[in-house]
Coordinates of C-alpha atoms in Angstrom, one line a residue:
X1 CA 0.0 0.0 0.0
X2 CA 2.9 2.4 0.7
X3 CA 4.5 1.6 -2.4
X4 CA 1.4 2.4 -4.4
X5 CA 1.0 5.8 -2.7
X6 CA 4.8 6.4 -3.4
X7 CA 4.3 5.6 -7.2
X8 CA 1.2 7.9 -7.5
X9 CA 3.1 10.8 -5.9
X10 CA 6.1 10.5 -8.2
X11 CA 3.7 10.4 -11.3
X12 CA 2.0 13.6 -10.2
X13 CA 5.4 15.4 -9.6
X14 CA 6.7 14.6 -13.0
X15 CA 3.5 15.7 -14.6
X16 CA 3.8 19.1 -12.8
X17 CA 7.4 19.3 -13.9
X18 CA 6.5 18.7 -17.6
X19 CA 3.8 21.3 -17.5
X20 CA 6.1 24.0 -16.0
X21 CA 8.7 23.1 -18.7
X22 CA 6.3 23.6 -21.6
X23 CA 5.0 26.8 -20.2
X24 CA 8.4 28.1 -19.7
X25 CA 9.9 27.5 -23.2
X26 CA 8.4 27.9 -26.8
X27 CA 8.9 25.3 -29.5
X28 CA 11.3 26.7 -32.1
X29 CA 9.7 27.4 -35.6
X30 CA 11.1 25.5 -38.7
X31 CA 13.8 27.4 -40.5
X32 CA 13.2 28.5 -44.1
X33 CA 14.4 26.1 -46.8
X34 CA 17.8 26.9 -48.3
X35 CA 17.8 27.3 -52.0
X36 CA 19.9 28.8 -54.9
X37 CA 18.4 31.3 -57.0
X38 CA 18.9 32.8 -60.6
X39 CA 17.7 35.9 -62.1
X40 CA 15.5 35.7 -65.3
X41 CA 17.5 37.6 -67.9
X42 CA 17.9 38.3 -71.7
X43 CA 20.7 36.6 -73.6
X44 CA 21.8 36.9 -77.2
X45 CA 23.4 33.7 -78.1
X46 CA 23.9 32.1 -81.4
X47 CA 23.0 28.3 -81.9
X48 CA 24.3 25.6 -84.2
X49 CA 21.8 22.9 -85.2
X50 CA 22.1 19.9 -87.4
X51 CA 19.4 18.3 -89.7
X52 CA 19.3 15.4 -92.1
X53 CA 17.7 15.4 -95.5
X54 CA 17.8 14.0 -99.0
X55 CA 19.5 15.4 -102.0
X56 CA 17.3 16.0 -105.0
X57 CA 18.0 17.5 -108.4
X58 CA 17.1 21.3 -108.8
X59 CA 15.9 20.5 -112.3
X60 CA 14.3 17.2 -113.5
X61 CA 12.0 16.9 -116.5
X62 CA 10.0 14.1 -117.7
X63 CA 10.2 14.1 -121.6
X64 CA 6.8 13.2 -123.0
X65 CA 5.6 12.8 -126.6
X66 CA 3.3 15.3 -128.2
X67 CA 2.7 13.3 -131.4
X68 CA 1.9 9.6 -131.7
X69 CA 3.9 7.3 -134.0
X70 CA 6.7 4.9 -134.2
X71 CA 10.0 5.7 -132.5
X72 CA 12.6 5.9 -135.2
X73 CA 15.6 6.8 -132.9
X74 CA 16.2 6.7 -129.1
X75 CA 20.0 6.8 -128.9
X76 CA 20.4 7.5 -125.2
X77 CA 20.6 5.4 -122.0
X78 CA 20.6 5.8 -118.3
X79 CA 23.6 7.5 -117.1
X80 CA 24.4 9.2 -120.5
X81 CA 25.4 12.9 -120.0
X82 CA 23.6 15.2 -122.4
X83 CA 24.1 18.8 -123.5
X84 CA 21.4 21.3 -124.1
X85 CA 19.9 20.6 -127.6
X86 CA 21.1 17.2 -128.0
X87 CA 18.6 14.9 -129.9
X88 CA 16.9 12.4 -127.5
X89 CA 14.0 11.0 -129.5
X90 CA 13.0 10.8 -133.1
X91 CA 9.4 9.9 -134.0
X92 CA 8.5 8.9 -137.6
X93 CA 7.5 12.0 -139.3
X94 CA 6.8 10.8 -142.8
X95 CA 3.1 11.4 -142.8
X96 CA 3.5 15.0 -141.2
X97 CA 6.1 15.9 -143.8
X98 CA 3.7 15.1 -146.5
X99 CA 0.8 17.1 -144.8
X100 CA 3.2 20.1 -144.5
X101 CA 3.9 20.0 -148.3
X102 CA 0.2 19.8 -148.9
X103 CA -0.6 22.7 -146.6
X104 CA 2.3 24.8 -148.3
X105 CA 0.8 24.1 -151.8
X106 CA -2.7 25.2 -150.5
X107 CA -1.3 28.4 -148.9
X108 CA 0.5 29.4 -152.2
X109 CA -2.6 28.9 -154.1
X110 CA -4.6 31.0 -151.7
X111 CA -2.1 33.7 -152.1
X112 CA -2.2 33.6 -155.8
X113 CA -6.1 33.7 -155.8
X114 CA -5.9 36.7 -153.5
X115 CA -3.5 38.6 -155.9
X116 CA -5.8 37.8 -158.9
X117 CA -8.9 39.0 -157.1
X118 CA -7.1 42.1 -155.9
X119 CA -6.3 43.0 -159.5
X120 CA -10.0 42.4 -160.5
X121 CA -11.3 44.5 -157.7
X122 CA -9.6 47.6 -159.0
X123 CA -11.7 47.0 -162.2
X124 CA -14.8 46.6 -160.1
X125 CA -15.2 43.1 -161.5
X126 CA -15.3 41.4 -158.1
X127 CA -17.2 42.5 -155.1
X128 CA -15.5 43.5 -151.7
X129 CA -17.0 40.3 -150.1
X130 CA -15.2 38.1 -152.5
X131 CA -11.9 39.8 -151.7
X132 CA -12.5 39.4 -148.1
X133 CA -13.2 35.8 -148.4
X134 CA -9.9 35.4 -150.3
X135 CA -7.9 37.2 -147.6
X136 CA -9.5 34.9 -145.0
X137 CA -8.7 31.8 -147.0
X138 CA -4.9 33.0 -147.0
X139 CA -4.9 33.5 -143.3
X140 CA -6.5 30.1 -142.8
X141 CA -3.9 28.4 -145.2
X142 CA -0.9 30.1 -143.4
X143 CA -2.3 29.1 -140.0
X144 CA -2.7 25.4 -141.1
X145 CA 0.8 25.4 -142.4
X146 CA 2.2 26.9 -139.3
X147 CA 0.3 24.3 -137.1
X148 CA 1.6 21.3 -139.0
X149 CA 5.3 22.7 -139.0
X150 CA 4.8 22.9 -135.2
X151 CA 3.6 19.2 -135.0
X152 CA 6.4 18.2 -137.3
X153 CA 8.9 19.8 -134.9
X154 CA 7.3 17.8 -132.1
X155 CA 8.6 14.6 -133.5
X156 CA 12.1 15.6 -132.4
X157 CA 12.6 15.8 -128.7
X158 CA 15.8 17.4 -127.6
X159 CA 17.5 18.0 -124.2
X160 CA 16.1 21.3 -122.7
X161 CA 19.2 21.7 -120.5
X162 CA 22.4 19.8 -119.9
X163 CA 22.0 16.7 -117.6
X164 CA 22.0 13.0 -117.2
X165 CA 19.4 10.5 -118.5
X166 CA 17.9 8.9 -115.2
X167 CA 15.1 7.0 -116.9
X168 CA 14.7 5.2 -120.2
X169 CA 11.1 3.7 -120.7
X170 CA 10.9 3.0 -124.3
X171 CA 12.8 1.3 -127.3
X172 CA 13.2 2.1 -130.9
X173 CA 10.4 0.6 -132.9
X174 CA 7.9 1.1 -130.2
X175 CA 4.6 2.7 -131.4
X176 CA 3.6 5.3 -128.7
X177 CA 0.6 7.4 -128.2
X178 CA 0.5 11.1 -127.4
X179 CA 1.6 12.2 -123.9
X180 CA 3.7 9.1 -123.3
X181 CA 6.5 9.3 -120.8
X182 CA 9.6 8.3 -122.7
X183 CA 12.7 9.6 -120.8
X184 CA 13.6 11.5 -117.7
X185 CA 16.4 14.1 -117.7
X186 CA 18.1 15.2 -114.4
X187 CA 20.4 18.1 -113.9
X188 CA 23.1 17.1 -111.6
X189 CA 25.2 20.3 -111.6
X190 CA 22.9 21.7 -108.8
X191 CA 21.6 19.6 -105.9
X192 CA 19.1 20.6 -103.2
X193 CA 17.8 19.3 -100.0
X194 CA 14.7 20.2 -98.0
X195 CA 14.9 20.1 -94.2
X196 CA 12.4 20.7 -91.5
X197 CA 13.2 23.5 -89.0
X198 CA 11.4 24.5 -85.8
X199 CA 9.4 27.7 -85.9
X200 CA 11.4 28.8 -83.0
X201 CA 14.7 28.6 -85.1
X202 CA 13.5 30.0 -88.4
X203 CA 14.0 33.7 -87.3
X204 CA 17.7 32.9 -86.9
X205 CA 18.0 31.9 -90.8
X206 CA 18.0 34.0 -93.9
X207 CA 18.1 33.2 -97.6
X208 CA 21.7 33.2 -98.6
X209 CA 23.1 32.2 -95.2
X210 CA 26.1 29.6 -95.6
X211 CA 25.7 26.0 -94.4
X212 CA 27.8 23.0 -94.1
X213 CA 26.9 19.8 -95.8
X214 CA 28.2 16.3 -95.1
X215 CA 27.2 13.3 -97.4
X216 CA 27.4 9.9 -95.5
X217 CA 28.3 8.2 -98.8
X218 CA 31.4 10.3 -99.2
X219 CA 32.9 10.3 -95.9
X220 CA 33.5 13.0 -93.3
X221 CA 34.3 15.9 -95.7
X222 CA 32.2 19.0 -95.3
X223 CA 30.9 20.7 -98.5
X224 CA 29.8 24.3 -98.9
X225 CA 26.2 25.1 -99.2
X226 CA 23.8 28.0 -98.8
X227 CA 20.1 28.5 -97.9
X228 CA 18.3 28.8 -101.3
X229 CA 14.7 29.5 -100.0
X230 CA 12.6 29.4 -96.9
X231 CA 9.0 28.3 -97.4
X232 CA 6.6 31.0 -96.2
X233 CA 4.3 28.7 -94.2
X234 CA 4.7 26.5 -91.1
X235 CA 3.1 23.1 -90.5
X236 CA 0.2 23.8 -87.9
X237 CA 0.6 20.3 -86.5
X238 CA 4.3 19.9 -86.3
X239 CA 5.3 23.7 -86.0
X240 CA 7.9 23.0 -88.5
X241 CA 8.9 25.1 -91.5
X242 CA 10.8 24.0 -94.7
X243 CA 14.1 25.3 -95.6
X244 CA 15.8 24.5 -98.8
X245 CA 19.5 24.4 -99.1
X246 CA 21.7 24.2 -102.2
X247 CA 25.0 22.1 -102.4
X248 CA 27.6 24.4 -104.0
X249 CA 30.0 22.8 -106.5
X250 CA 28.6 19.3 -105.8
X251 CA 31.2 16.5 -106.3
X252 CA 30.9 14.1 -109.2
X253 CA 30.0 11.2 -106.9
X254 CA 27.0 13.3 -105.3
X255 CA 23.7 11.9 -106.6
X256 CA 20.1 12.6 -106.0
X257 CA 18.5 10.4 -103.3
X258 CA 21.7 10.4 -101.0
X259 CA 21.4 11.2 -97.3
X260 CA 23.0 14.5 -96.3
X261 CA 23.6 16.2 -93.0
X262 CA 23.3 20.0 -92.8
X263 CA 24.8 22.2 -90.2
X264 CA 23.1 25.6 -89.6
X265 CA 24.5 28.4 -87.6
X266 CA 21.6 30.6 -86.4
X267 CA 22.2 34.3 -85.8
X268 CA 22.1 35.5 -82.2
X269 CA 18.5 36.4 -81.1
X270 CA 17.6 38.1 -77.8
X271 CA 15.9 35.5 -75.8
X272 CA 14.5 35.5 -72.1
X273 CA 16.3 32.7 -70.4
X274 CA 16.7 30.8 -67.0
X275 CA 19.1 28.0 -66.0
X276 CA 17.9 24.7 -67.4
X277 CA 17.8 23.3 -63.9
X278 CA 15.2 25.8 -62.9
X279 CA 12.7 24.4 -65.3
X280 CA 10.5 21.8 -63.6
X281 CA 7.7 19.5 -65.1
X282 CA 4.9 17.5 -63.7
X283 CA 1.6 16.1 -64.8
X284 CA 0.2 19.8 -65.1
X285 CA 3.1 20.9 -67.3
X286 CA 6.2 23.1 -67.1
X287 CA 6.8 25.6 -64.2
X288 CA 9.3 27.4 -62.1
X289 CA 9.5 28.5 -58.5
X290 CA 9.4 32.3 -58.6
X291 CA 10.8 34.0 -55.6
X292 CA 9.0 37.2 -54.4
X293 CA 10.4 40.3 -52.5
X294 CA 9.6 38.5 -49.3
X295 CA 11.5 35.5 -50.3
X296 CA 8.5 33.3 -50.6
X297 CA 8.3 30.9 -53.6
X298 CA 5.4 30.6 -56.0
X299 CA 4.7 27.8 -58.4
X300 CA 4.5 29.6 -61.8
X301 CA 3.4 27.9 -65.0
X302 CA 5.7 28.7 -67.9
X303 CA 6.1 28.0 -71.7
X304 CA 9.8 27.0 -72.6
X305 CA 11.5 27.4 -75.9
X306 CA 14.8 26.2 -77.4
X307 CA 17.7 24.9 -75.2
X308 CA 20.8 27.2 -75.2
X309 CA 23.7 25.1 -73.6
X310 CA 22.9 25.1 -69.8
X311 CA 20.0 27.6 -70.1
X312 CA 16.5 27.4 -71.7
X313 CA 14.3 30.0 -73.4
X314 CA 11.2 31.0 -71.6
X315 CA 8.5 32.3 -73.9
X316 CA 5.9 33.1 -71.3
X317 CA 5.3 33.0 -67.7
X318 CA 8.1 35.1 -66.1
X319 CA 9.5 38.5 -66.7
X320 CA 13.1 39.8 -66.9
X321 CA 14.7 40.5 -63.5
X322 CA 12.5 38.1 -61.6
X323 CA 14.3 35.5 -59.5
X324 CA 13.5 31.8 -59.6
X325 CA 14.9 28.8 -57.7
X326 CA 17.7 27.0 -59.6
X327 CA 18.7 24.5 -56.9
X328 CA 17.3 23.0 -53.6
X329 CA 13.9 21.7 -54.7
X330 CA 13.8 18.8 -52.1
X331 CA 10.8 19.4 -49.9
X332 CA 10.0 22.7 -51.7
X333 CA 6.3 23.5 -52.4
X334 CA 4.3 26.5 -53.4
X335 CA 4.0 29.3 -50.8
X336 CA 7.0 28.3 -48.7
X337 CA 9.5 30.9 -47.4
X338 CA 13.1 30.3 -48.5
X339 CA 16.7 31.5 -47.7
X340 CA 18.9 32.1 -50.8
X341 CA 22.2 30.7 -50.3
X342 CA 24.0 31.8 -53.4
X343 CA 25.1 35.5 -52.8
X344 CA 25.4 36.5 -56.5
X345 CA 21.7 35.7 -57.4
X346 CA 20.3 36.8 -53.9
X347 CA 21.9 40.3 -54.2
X348 CA 19.8 41.0 -57.3
X349 CA 16.5 42.6 -56.6
X350 CA 13.5 41.4 -58.5

């Protein structure tokens, strides 16, 4: 019984001591999280990008018949180099030559009739209507002759420019109809490539800018090129634009269809940037932790642009001069007070 009383007395004494201790001291508050900060700033930095594409000829034409008939001559084969004006195809022209002779004779007769009627009209022997019909007959005869001579010329197909025969689709002796594809002529002195470039990078390019081109089939050598044209529209789905580059002085081994790698050097553009480490992502999208004047962080959604080394472009969400957390994210959440540990960034006021 005495032991029980002693135990109760000690318990009450310890409880009283505990209450006095808690009333005499306040529990210390949690210290603000220590983070590193960076200032949102404009940077003007160039960029080098690489894109792959496929070479194609700047000029390529399908040679198609404009007259039907039998092929008399087709003296070219794939790989043959042609000069402008070289004969490529000759279609049998026997019938058309005969029709031209007939039309020539009819035109001469119409001209003689007109001369005779003109002399008679001075004597008032023929009427003005008869003379007008004779003039019309001469015009029609001349037009018919011109038309047949054009058709006769169409039986000969010549090279419209210097190039290489890349397709041969017929043989001498074949009977072909109008608008039959016989040959393809490709100009290999100028080669192009079309490449897709992000809309964010297009402002750093201009027509005439130099580029470096490497052809996988020809080793590691770099060839000179230039931007030939920049297409005026951007694909609304991919946000990519088309840039055409020309390979200057292409080597003999360069051929349409080969893979090429093109290096572009973008001109410096002023861009609002933050360190790449400051950009965060979650299921809601991209964001940064912005630090206000009271050194409280705020989760701020942003839209990022291109990467520039260890920094990233911010298109929307923060303004120049504002501070963002660049390191120390463990346990960090929206609305928490922080202490900035790096002196360089913390000395810059927002």
